[in-house]
CSV table of C-alpha atoms and ligand atoms in Angstrom, one decimal:
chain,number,residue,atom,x,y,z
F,1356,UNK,CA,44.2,-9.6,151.1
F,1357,UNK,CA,43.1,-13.2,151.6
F,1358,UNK,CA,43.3,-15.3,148.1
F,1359,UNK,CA,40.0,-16.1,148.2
F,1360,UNK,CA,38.1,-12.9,149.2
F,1361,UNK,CA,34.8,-12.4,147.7
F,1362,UNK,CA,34.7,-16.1,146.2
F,1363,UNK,CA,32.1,-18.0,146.9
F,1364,UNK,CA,32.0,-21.6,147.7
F,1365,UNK,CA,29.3,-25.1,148.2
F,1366,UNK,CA,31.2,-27.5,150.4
F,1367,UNK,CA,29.5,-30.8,150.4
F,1368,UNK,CA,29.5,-33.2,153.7
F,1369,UNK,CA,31.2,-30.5,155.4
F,1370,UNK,CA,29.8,-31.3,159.0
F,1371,UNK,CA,32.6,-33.6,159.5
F,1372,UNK,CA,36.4,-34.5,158.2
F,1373,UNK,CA,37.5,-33.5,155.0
F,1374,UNK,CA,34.7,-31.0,154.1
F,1375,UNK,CA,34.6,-29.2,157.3
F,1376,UNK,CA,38.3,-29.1,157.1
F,1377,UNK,CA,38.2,-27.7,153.2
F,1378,UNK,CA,35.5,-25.4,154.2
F,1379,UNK,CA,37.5,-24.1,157.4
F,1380,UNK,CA,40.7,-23.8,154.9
F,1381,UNK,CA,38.5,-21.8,152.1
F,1382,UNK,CA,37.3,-19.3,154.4
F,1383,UNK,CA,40.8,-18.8,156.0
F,1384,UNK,CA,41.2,-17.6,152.5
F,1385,UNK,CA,38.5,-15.3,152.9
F,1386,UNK,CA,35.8,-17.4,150.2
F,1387,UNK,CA,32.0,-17.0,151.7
F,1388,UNK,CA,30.9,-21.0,152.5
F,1389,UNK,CA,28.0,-22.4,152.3
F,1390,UNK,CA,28.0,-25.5,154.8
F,1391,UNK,CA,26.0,-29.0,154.1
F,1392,UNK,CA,25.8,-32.3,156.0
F,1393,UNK,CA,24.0,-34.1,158.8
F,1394,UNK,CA,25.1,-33.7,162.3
F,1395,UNK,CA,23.9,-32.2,165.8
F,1396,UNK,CA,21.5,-28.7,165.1
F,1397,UNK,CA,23.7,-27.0,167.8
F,1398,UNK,CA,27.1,-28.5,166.7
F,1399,UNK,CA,26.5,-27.4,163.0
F,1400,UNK,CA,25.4,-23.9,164.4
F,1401,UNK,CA,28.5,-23.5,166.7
F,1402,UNK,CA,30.7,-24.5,163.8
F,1403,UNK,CA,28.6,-22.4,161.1
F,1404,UNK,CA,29.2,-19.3,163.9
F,1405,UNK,CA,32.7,-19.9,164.7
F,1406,UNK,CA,33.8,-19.8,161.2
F,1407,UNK,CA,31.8,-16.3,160.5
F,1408,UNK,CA,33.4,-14.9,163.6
F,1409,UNK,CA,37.3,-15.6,162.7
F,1410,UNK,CA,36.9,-15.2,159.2
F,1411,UNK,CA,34.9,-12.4,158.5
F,1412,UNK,CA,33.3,-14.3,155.8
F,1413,UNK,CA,29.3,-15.2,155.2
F,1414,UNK,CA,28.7,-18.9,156.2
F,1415,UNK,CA,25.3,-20.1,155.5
F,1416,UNK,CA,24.4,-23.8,156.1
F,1417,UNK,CA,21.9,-25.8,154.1
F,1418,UNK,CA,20.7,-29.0,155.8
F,1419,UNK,CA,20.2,-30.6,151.9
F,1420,UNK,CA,20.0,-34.4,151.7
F,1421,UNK,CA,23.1,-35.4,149.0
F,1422,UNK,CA,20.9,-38.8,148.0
F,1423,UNK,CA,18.3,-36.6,146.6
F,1424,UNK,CA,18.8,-34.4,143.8
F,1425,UNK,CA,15.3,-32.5,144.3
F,1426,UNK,CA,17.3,-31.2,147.7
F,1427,UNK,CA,20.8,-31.4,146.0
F,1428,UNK,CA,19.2,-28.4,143.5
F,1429,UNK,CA,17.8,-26.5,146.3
F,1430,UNK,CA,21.1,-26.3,148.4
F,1431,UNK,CA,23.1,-24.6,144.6
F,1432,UNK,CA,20.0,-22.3,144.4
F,1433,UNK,CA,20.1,-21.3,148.1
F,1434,UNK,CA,23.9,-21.0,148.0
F,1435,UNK,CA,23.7,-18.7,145.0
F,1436,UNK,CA,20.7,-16.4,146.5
F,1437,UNK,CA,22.6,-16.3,150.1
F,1438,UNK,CA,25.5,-15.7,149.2
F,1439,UNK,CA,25.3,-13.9,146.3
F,1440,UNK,CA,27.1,-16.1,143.6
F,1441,UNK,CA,28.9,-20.0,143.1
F,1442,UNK,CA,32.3,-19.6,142.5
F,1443,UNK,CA,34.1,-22.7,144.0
F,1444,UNK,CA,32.3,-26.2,144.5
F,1445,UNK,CA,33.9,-29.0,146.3
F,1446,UNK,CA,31.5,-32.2,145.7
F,1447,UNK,CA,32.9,-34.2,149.5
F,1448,UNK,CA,29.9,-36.0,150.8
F,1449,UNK,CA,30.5,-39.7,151.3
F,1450,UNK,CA,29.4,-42.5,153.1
F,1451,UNK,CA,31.2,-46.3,153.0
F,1452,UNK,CA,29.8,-50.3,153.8
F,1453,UNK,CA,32.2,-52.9,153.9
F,1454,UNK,CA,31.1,-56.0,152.5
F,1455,UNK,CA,32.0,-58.8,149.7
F,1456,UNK,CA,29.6,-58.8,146.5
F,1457,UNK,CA,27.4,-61.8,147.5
F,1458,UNK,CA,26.7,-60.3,151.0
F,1459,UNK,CA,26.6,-56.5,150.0
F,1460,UNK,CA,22.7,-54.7,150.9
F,1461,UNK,CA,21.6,-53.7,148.1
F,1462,UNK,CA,19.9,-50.5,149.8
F,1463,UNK,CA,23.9,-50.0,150.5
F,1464,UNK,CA,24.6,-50.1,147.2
F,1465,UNK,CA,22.2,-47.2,146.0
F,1466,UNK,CA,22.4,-45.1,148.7
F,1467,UNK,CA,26.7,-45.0,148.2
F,1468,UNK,CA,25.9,-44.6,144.2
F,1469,UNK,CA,23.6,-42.3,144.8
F,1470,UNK,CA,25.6,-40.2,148.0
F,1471,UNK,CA,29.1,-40.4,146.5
F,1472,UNK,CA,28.7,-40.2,142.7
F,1473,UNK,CA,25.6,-39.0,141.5
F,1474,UNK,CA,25.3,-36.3,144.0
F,1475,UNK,CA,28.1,-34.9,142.1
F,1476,UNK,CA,26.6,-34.7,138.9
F,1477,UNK,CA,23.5,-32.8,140.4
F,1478,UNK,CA,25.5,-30.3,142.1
F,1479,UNK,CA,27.8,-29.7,139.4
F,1480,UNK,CA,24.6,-29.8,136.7
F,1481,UNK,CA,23.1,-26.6,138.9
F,1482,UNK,CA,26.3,-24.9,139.7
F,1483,UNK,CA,27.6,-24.9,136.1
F,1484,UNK,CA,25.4,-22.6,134.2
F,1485,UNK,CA,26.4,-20.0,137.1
F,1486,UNK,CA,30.1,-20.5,137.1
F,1487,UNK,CA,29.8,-20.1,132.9
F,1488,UNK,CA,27.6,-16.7,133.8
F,1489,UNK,CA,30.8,-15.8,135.5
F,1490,UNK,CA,33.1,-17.0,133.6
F,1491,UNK,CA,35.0,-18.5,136.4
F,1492,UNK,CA,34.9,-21.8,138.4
F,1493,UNK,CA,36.9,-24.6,140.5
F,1494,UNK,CA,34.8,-27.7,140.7
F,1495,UNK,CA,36.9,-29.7,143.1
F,1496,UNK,CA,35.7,-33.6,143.7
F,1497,UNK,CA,36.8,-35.4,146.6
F,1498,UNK,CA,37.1,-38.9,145.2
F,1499,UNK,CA,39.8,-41.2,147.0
F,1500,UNK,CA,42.4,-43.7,146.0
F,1501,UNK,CA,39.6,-46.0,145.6
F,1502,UNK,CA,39.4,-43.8,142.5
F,1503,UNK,CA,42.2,-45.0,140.9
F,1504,UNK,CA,42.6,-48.7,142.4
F,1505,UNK,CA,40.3,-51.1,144.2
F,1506,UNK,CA,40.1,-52.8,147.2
F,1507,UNK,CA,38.1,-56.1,148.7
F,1508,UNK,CA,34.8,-55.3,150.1
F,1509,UNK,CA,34.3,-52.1,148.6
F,1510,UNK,CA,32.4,-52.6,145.3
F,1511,UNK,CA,29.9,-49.3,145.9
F,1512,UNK,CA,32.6,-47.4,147.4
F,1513,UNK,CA,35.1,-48.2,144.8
F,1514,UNK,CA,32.6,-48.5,141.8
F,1515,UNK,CA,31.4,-44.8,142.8
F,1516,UNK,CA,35.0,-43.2,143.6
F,1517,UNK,CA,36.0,-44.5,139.9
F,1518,UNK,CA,33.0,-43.2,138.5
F,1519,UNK,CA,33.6,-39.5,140.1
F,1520,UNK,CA,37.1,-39.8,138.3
F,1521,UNK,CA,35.3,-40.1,135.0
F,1522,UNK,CA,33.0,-37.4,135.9
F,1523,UNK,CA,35.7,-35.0,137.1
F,1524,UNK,CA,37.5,-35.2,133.5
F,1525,UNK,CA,34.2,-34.9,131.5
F,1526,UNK,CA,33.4,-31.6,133.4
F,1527,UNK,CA,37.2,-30.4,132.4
F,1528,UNK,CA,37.0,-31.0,129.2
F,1529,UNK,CA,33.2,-29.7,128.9
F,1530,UNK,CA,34.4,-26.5,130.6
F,1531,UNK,CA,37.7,-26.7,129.3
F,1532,UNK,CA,37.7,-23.0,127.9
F,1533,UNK,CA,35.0,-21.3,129.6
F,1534,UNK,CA,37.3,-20.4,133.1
F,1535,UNK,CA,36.1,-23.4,135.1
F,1536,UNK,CA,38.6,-26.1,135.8
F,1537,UNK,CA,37.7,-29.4,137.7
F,1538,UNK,CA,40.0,-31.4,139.5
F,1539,UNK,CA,39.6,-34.8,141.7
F,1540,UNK,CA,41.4,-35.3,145.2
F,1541,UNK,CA,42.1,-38.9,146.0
F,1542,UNK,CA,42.9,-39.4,148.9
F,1543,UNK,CA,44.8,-42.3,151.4
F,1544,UNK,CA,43.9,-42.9,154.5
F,1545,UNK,CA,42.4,-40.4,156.6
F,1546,UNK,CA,41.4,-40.6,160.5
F,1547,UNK,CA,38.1,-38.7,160.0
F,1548,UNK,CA,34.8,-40.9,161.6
F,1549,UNK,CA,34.1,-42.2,158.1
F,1550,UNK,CA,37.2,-44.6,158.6
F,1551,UNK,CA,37.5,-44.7,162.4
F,1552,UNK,CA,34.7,-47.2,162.1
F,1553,UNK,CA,36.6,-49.4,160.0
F,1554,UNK,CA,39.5,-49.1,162.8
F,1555,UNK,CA,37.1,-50.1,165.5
F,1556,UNK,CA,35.7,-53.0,163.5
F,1557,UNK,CA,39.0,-53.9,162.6
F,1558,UNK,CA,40.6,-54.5,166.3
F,1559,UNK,CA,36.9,-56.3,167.5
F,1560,UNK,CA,37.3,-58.6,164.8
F,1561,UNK,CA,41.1,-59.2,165.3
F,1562,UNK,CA,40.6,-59.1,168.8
F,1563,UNK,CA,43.1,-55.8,169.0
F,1564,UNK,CA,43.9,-52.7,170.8
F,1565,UNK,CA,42.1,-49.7,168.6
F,1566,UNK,CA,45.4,-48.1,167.8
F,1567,UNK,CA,47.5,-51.3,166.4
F,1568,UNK,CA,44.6,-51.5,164.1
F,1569,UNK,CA,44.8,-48.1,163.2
F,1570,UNK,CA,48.9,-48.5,162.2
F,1571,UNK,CA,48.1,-51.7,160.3
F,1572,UNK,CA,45.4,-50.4,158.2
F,1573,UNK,CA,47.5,-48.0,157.3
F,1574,UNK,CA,50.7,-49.8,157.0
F,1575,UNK,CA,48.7,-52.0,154.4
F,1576,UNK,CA,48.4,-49.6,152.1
F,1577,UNK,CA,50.7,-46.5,152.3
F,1578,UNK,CA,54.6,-46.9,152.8
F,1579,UNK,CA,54.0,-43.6,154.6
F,1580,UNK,CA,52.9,-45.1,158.1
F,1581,UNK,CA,51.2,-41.8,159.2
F,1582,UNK,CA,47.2,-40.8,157.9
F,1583,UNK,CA,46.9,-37.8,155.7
F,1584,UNK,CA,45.6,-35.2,157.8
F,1585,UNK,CA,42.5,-33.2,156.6
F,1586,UNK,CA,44.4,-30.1,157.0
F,1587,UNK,CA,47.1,-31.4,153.7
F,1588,UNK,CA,43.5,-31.6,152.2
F,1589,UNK,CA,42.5,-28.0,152.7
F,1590,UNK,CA,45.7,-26.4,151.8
F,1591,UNK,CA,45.6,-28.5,148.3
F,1592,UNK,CA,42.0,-27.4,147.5
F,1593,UNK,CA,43.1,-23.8,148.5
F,1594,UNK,CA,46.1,-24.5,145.6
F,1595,UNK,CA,43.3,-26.0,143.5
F,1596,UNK,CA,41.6,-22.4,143.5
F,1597,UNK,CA,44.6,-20.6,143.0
F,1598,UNK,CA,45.4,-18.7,139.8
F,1599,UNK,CA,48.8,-21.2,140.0
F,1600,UNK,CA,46.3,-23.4,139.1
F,1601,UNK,CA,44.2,-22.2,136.6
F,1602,UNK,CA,45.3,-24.4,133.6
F,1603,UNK,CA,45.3,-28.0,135.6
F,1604,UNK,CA,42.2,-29.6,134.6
F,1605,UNK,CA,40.2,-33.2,134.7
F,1606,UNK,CA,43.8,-34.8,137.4
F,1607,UNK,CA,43.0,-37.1,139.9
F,1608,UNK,CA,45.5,-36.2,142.2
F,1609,UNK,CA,46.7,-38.5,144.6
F,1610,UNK,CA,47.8,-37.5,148.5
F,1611,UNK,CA,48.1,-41.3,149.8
F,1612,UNK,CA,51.3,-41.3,151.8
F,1613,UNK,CA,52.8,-43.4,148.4
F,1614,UNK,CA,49.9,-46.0,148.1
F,1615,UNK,CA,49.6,-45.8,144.3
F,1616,UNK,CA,53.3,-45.7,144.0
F,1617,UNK,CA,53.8,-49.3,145.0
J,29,LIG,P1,33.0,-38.1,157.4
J,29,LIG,O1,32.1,-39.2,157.8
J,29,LIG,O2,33.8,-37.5,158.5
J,29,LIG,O3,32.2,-36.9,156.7
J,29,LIG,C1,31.2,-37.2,155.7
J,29,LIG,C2,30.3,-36.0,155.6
J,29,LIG,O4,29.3,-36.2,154.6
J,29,LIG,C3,29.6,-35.5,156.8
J,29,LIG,O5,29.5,-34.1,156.9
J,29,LIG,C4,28.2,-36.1,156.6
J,29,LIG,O6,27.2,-35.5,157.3
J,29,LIG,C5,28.1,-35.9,155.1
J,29,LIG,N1,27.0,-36.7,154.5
J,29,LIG,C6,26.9,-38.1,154.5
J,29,LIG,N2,25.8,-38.5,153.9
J,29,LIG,C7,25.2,-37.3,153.5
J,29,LIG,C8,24.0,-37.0,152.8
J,29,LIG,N3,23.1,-38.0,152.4
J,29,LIG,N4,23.7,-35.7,152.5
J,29,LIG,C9,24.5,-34.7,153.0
J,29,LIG,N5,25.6,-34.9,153.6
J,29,LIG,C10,26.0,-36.2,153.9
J,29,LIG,O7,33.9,-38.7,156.3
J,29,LIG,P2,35.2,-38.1,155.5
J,29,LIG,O8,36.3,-39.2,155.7
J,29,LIG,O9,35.5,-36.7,155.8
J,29,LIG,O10,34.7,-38.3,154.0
J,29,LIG,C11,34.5,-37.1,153.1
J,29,LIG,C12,34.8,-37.6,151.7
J,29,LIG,O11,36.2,-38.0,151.6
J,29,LIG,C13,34.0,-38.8,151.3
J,29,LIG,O12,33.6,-38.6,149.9
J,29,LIG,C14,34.9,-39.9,151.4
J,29,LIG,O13,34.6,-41.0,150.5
J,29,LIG,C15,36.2,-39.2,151.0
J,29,LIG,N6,37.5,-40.0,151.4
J,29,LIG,C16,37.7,-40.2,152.7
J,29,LIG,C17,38.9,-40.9,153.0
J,29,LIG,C18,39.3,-41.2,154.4
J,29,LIG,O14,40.2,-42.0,154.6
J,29,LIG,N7,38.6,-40.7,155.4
J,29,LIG,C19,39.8,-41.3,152.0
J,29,LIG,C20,39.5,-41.0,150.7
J,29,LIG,C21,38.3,-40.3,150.4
């Protein structure tokens, strides 16, 4: 039997990249899914339907707005009635704007506060008095290596992605002994749209070919020259739900091709 069977699991963002590759790698395990993100009506449908059909699991979708908590409370509350409980919740929705401080929107600035850190604390505020009911729970948030260090022209981004890390051990010790454990991914570089349109701006402003742009972003960071695939991201929030993991709490773990190592 699947690991997962019967578990029941919010993914965040996961229209896109790393949640629709997270959801796709929790309901190989046999975990029910309950989609979110903006996209296409018929994409999200063919994606919602494809998933049902090879994995036998219930996948819902819930069209919830991540900047608004009002919406971010309905989508735990509709995930619970439709499919029956919250067992695993992977906060992944994010957005990004590159700019220095003096020039950065300020509209930017709360929409990327609001999207990538205190989205998390509304879905993790509903979802935790239903995890304690159950006495079980993986709260798995998708922060980044921006977590951990910064970068130039990403004060929201990186302001956010640190805050989530702060979040992510508060929760674990919170819900240290009550089953639930909460862990934060942070991720390198990964080719998902989020970061392809920092590739294309990249080679217009450097006057480039898109794909020598790709290798130098990356070879800026990571000694590893290749992007972490989403797929390394699935299988480690699989592990993160795993019973081999049921006393690692409140890491930020990092899967960045040896960025943080230099
Ligand atoms: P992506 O653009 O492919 O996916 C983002 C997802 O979030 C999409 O499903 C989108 O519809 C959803 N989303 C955006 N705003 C939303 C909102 N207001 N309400 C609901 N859903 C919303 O990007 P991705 O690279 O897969 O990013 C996913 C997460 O991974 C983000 O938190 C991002 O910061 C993080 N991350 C990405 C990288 C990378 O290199 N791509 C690295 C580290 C961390």
């Amino acid at each position: 039997m699947a690991s997962l069977t019967g578990k029941c699991a919010v993914v965040t963002g996961s229209t896109s990249g790393i949640g629709k590759a997270i959801a796709t790698a929790l309901a190989a395990e046999g975990a029910n899914i309950m989609l979110n993100g903006f996209g296409d009506a018929a994409e999200i449908e063919a994606l919602r339907r494809s998933l049902a059909r090879r994995h036998s699991a219930k996948i819902g979708y819930n069209g919830a707005d991540m900047a608004k908590p009002a919406e971010i409370r309905g989508l735990i509350q509709a995930a619970e009635k439709e499919l029956g409980a919250i067992d695993i919740l992977v906060n992944n929705a994010g957005i990004q704007h590159v700019a220095s401080i003096v020039d950065f929107p300020e509209d930017r600035w709360d929409a990327i506060i609001a999207i990538n850190l205190s989205a998390a604390f509304h879905a993790t505020k509903a979802a935790l008095p239903i995890m304690i009911r159950r006495k079980w729970g993986r709260i798995i948030n998708i922060a980044s290596l921006h977590g951990l260090v910064a970068s130039v022209q990403k004060a929201a981004y990186v302001a956010a992605k640190h805050g989530i890390v702060g979040l992510t051990k508060v929760t674990a010790l919170e819900a240290a002994n009550l089953g639930i454990t909460c862990n934060a991914i942070c991720p390198g570089w990964v080719r998902t749209p989020l970061v392809e349109k920092q590739i294309v701006a990249r080679a217009k402003a450097e006057d480039k070919p898109v794909e020598t742009a790709a290798k130098e972003l990356v070879g800026e960071k990571q000694e590893m020259l290749d992007f972490v695939t989403v797929e390394q991201l699935g299988a480690l929030a699989v592990f993160l739900c795993s019973d081999g993991a049921a006393t690692m709490t409140g890491t930020a773990l990092p899967v960045d091709g040896g960025w943080s190592a230099r």
